[in-house]
CSV table of C-alpha atoms in Angstrom, one decimal:
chain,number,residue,atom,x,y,z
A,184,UNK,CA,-16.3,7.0,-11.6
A,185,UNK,CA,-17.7,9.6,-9.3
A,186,UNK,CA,-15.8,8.8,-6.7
A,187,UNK,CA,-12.3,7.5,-8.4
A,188,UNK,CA,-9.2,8.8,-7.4
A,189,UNK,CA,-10.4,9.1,-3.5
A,190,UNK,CA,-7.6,8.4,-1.3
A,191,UNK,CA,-7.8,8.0,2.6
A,192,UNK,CA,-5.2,8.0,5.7
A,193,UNK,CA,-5.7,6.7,8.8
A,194,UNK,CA,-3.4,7.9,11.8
A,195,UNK,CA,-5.0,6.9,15.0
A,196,UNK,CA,-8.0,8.1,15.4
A,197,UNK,CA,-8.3,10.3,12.9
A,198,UNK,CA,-9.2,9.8,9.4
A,199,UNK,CA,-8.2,11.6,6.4
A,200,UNK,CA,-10.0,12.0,3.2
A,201,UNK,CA,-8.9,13.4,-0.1
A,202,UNK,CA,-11.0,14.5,-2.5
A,203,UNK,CA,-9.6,14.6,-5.8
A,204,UNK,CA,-12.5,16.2,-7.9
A,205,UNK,CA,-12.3,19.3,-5.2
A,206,UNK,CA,-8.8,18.9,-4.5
A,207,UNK,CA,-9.6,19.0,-0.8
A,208,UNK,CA,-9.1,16.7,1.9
A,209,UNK,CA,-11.3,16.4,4.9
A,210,UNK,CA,-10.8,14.9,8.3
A,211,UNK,CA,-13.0,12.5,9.4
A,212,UNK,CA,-13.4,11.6,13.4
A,213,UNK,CA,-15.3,10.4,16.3
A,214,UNK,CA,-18.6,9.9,16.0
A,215,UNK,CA,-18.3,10.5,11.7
A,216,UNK,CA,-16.2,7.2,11.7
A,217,UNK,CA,-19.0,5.0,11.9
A,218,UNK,CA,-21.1,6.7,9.0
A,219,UNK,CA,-21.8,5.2,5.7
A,220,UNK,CA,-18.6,5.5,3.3
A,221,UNK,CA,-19.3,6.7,0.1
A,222,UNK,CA,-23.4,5.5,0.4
A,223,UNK,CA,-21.7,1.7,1.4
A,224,UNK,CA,-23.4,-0.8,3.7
A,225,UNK,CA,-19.6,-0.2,5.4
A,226,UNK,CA,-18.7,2.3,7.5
A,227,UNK,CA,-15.0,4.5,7.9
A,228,UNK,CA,-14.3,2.5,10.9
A,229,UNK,CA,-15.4,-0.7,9.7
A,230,UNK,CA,-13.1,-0.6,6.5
A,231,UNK,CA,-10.3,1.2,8.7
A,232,UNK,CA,-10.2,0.0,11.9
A,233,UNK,CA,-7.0,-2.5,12.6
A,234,UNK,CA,-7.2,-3.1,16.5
A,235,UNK,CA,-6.6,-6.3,18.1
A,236,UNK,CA,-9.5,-7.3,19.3
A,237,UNK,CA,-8.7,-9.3,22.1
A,238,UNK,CA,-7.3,-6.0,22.9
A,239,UNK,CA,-10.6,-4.1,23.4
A,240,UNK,CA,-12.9,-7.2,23.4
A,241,UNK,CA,-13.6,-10.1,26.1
A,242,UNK,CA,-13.4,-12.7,24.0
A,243,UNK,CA,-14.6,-16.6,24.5
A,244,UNK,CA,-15.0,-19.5,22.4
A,245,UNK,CA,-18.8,-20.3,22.6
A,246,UNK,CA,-19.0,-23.5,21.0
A,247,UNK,CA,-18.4,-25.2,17.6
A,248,UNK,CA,-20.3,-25.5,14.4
A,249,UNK,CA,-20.6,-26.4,10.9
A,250,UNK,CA,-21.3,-23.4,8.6
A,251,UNK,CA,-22.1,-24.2,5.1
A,252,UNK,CA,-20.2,-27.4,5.1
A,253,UNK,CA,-17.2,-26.3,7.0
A,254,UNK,CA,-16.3,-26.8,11.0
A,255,UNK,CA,-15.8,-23.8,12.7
A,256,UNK,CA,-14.7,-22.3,15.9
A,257,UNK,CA,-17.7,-19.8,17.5
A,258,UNK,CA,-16.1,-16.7,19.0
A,259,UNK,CA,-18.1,-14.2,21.3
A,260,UNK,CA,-16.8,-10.8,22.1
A,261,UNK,CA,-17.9,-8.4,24.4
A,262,UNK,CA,-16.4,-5.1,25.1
A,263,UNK,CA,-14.2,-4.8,27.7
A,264,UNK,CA,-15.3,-2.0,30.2
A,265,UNK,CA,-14.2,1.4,29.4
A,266,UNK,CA,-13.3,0.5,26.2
A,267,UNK,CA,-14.2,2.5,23.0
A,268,UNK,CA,-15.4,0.3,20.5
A,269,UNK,CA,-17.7,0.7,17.2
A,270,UNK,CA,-20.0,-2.2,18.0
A,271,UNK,CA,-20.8,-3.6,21.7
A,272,UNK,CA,-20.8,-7.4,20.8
A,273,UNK,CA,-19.2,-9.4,17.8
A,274,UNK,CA,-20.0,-12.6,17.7
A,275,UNK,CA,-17.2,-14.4,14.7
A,276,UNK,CA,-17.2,-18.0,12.9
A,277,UNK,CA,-14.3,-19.1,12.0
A,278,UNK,CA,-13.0,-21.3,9.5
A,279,UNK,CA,-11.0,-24.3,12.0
A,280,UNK,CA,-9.0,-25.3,8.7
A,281,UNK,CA,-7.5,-22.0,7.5
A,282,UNK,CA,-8.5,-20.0,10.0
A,283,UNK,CA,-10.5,-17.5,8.1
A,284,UNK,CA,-13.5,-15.3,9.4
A,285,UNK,CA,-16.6,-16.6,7.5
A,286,UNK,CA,-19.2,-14.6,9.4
A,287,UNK,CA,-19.2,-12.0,11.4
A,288,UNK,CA,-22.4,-10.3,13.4
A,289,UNK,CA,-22.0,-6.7,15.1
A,290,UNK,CA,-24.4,-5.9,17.6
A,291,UNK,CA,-25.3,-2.3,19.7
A,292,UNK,CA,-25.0,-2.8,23.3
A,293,UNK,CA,-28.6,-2.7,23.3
A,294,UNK,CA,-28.3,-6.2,21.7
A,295,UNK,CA,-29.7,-5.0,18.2
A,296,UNK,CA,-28.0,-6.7,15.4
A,297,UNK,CA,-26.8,-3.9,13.4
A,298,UNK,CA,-24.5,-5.5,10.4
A,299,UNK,CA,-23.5,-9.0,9.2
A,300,UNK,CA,-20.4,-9.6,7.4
A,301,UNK,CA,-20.1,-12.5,5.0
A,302,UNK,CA,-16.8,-14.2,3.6
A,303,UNK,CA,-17.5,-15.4,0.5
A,304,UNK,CA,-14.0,-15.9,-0.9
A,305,UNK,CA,-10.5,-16.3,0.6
A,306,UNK,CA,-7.2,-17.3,-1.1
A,307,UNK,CA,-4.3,-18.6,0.0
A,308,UNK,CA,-1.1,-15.9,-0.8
A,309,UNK,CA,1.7,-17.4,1.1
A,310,UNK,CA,1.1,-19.4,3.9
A,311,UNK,CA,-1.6,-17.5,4.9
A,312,UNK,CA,-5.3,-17.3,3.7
A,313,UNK,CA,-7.3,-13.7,3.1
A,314,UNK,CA,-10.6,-12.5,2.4
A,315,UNK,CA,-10.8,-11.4,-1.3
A,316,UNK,CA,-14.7,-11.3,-1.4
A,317,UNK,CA,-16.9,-10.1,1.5
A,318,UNK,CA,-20.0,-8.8,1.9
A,319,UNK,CA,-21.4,-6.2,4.6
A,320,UNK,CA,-25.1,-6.2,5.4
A,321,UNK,CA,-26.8,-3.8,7.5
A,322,UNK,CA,-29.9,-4.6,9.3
A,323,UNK,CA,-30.6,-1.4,10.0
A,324,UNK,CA,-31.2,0.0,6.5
A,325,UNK,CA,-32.8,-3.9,5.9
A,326,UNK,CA,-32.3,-5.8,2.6
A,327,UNK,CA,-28.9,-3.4,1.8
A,328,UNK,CA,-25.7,-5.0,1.2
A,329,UNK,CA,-22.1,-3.8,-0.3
A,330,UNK,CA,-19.5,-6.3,-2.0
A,331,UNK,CA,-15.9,-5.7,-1.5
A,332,UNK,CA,-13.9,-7.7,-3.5
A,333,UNK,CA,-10.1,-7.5,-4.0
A,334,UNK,CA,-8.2,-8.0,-7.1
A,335,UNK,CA,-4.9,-8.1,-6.3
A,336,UNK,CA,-3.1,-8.5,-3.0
A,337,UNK,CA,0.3,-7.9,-2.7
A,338,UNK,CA,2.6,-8.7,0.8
A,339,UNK,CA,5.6,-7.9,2.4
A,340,UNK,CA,5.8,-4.7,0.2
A,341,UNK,CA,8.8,-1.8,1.4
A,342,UNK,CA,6.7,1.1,1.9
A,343,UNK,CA,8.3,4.3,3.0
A,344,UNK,CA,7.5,6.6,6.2
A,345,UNK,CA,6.6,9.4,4.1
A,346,UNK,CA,3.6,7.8,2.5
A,347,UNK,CA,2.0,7.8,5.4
A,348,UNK,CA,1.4,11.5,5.6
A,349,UNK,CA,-1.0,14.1,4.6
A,350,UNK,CA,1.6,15.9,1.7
A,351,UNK,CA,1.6,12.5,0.1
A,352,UNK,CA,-2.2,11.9,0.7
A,353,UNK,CA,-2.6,15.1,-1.0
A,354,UNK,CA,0.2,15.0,-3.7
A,355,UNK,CA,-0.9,15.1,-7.9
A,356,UNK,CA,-0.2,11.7,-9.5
C-alpha cells in the first residue's frame, strides 16, 4: 500500500520514478540502477533492463542438462569487452521444449555469485510461453528472496508515443 500508485519510465539509460504520495518524480541513473527497488531482492536494472544479450554478452552453449525433470539447453555469457553490463557473467538454463529461462545465475567479474533467478511458472499466451512467476535471490544479502508474479498479460496492445513520456509519467489518474 505504501508504495501503490508508483509509476516508472525507462528511456535509455535513464530511469524515471514517480512518486505519487510526494507528487514527485526522481531520476534514477548509473550506478543507482543496480540498487535494491523498493527493499526487493531485484534491482532497477534488473526489472528494466531489455538489451539483447547476445548484444553485450559472448554467449556459448555449455552443455545440456536436465533441470527438475526438464532437458535444457546451458548457456554461458560473458561480457563482451568494453561493454557496460550490470553483471560480468550469466550463466541461463533453458527450457529445450518451450524455450523458457528456468534459471538464471548473475555473477561479478570477480566470479562471486551475486543473484539467482528462478522460473517457477510460465504460460503459454499465443504461441509463445512467458514467465508469470519468478523468483530473485540475492546471495549477497543470503537467505533474501522477492516473488514477482504476474496476473494478467496482455500482447500486441496499440500504445501511443505520448505514454512514453515524463508529462504522462507524471499526469493525475
Amino acid at each position: 500500500p505504501r508504495d501503490s500508485g508508483t509509476r516508472y519510465l525507462r528511456l535509455g539509460g535513464n530511469l524515471w520514478m514517480f512518486l505519487p504520495r510526494a507528487s514527485k518524480t526522481v531520476k534514477i541513473s548509473g550506478h543507482m540502477l543496480r540498487q535494491s527497488m523498493m527493499g526487493s531482492d531485484f534491482s532497477y536494472e534488473d526489472q528494466t533492463e531489455r538489451t539483447k544479450f547476445w548484444e553485450i554478452y559472448d554467449c556459448r552453449l555449455q552443455t545440456d542438462e536436465v533441470l527438475e525433470s526438464r532437458e535444457v539447453f546451458v548457456m554461458d555469457m560473458t561480457a563482451k569487452p568494453g561493454e557496460e553490463v550490470t553483471y560480468f557473467r550469466r550463466k541461463v538454463w533453458i527450457d529445450k521444449e518451450c524455450f523458457v529461462v528456468l534459471r538464471s545465475e548473475m555473477y561479478a567479474k570477480s566470479g562471486k555469485l551475486l543473484k539467482v533467478m528462478h522460473i517457477l511458472k510460465s504460460e503459454k499466451h499465443g504461441e509463445r510461453y512467458y514467465a508469470t512467476h519468478m523468483r530473485m535471490e540475492d546471495k549477497i544479502r543470503g537467505g533474501s528472496y522477492t516473488d514477482v508474479i504476474m496476473t494478467r498479460i496482455e500482447l500486441d496492445v496499440n500504445i501511443p508515443d505520448s505514454v512514453f513520456s515524463l508529462q504522462h509519467l507524471e499526469r493525475r489518474n
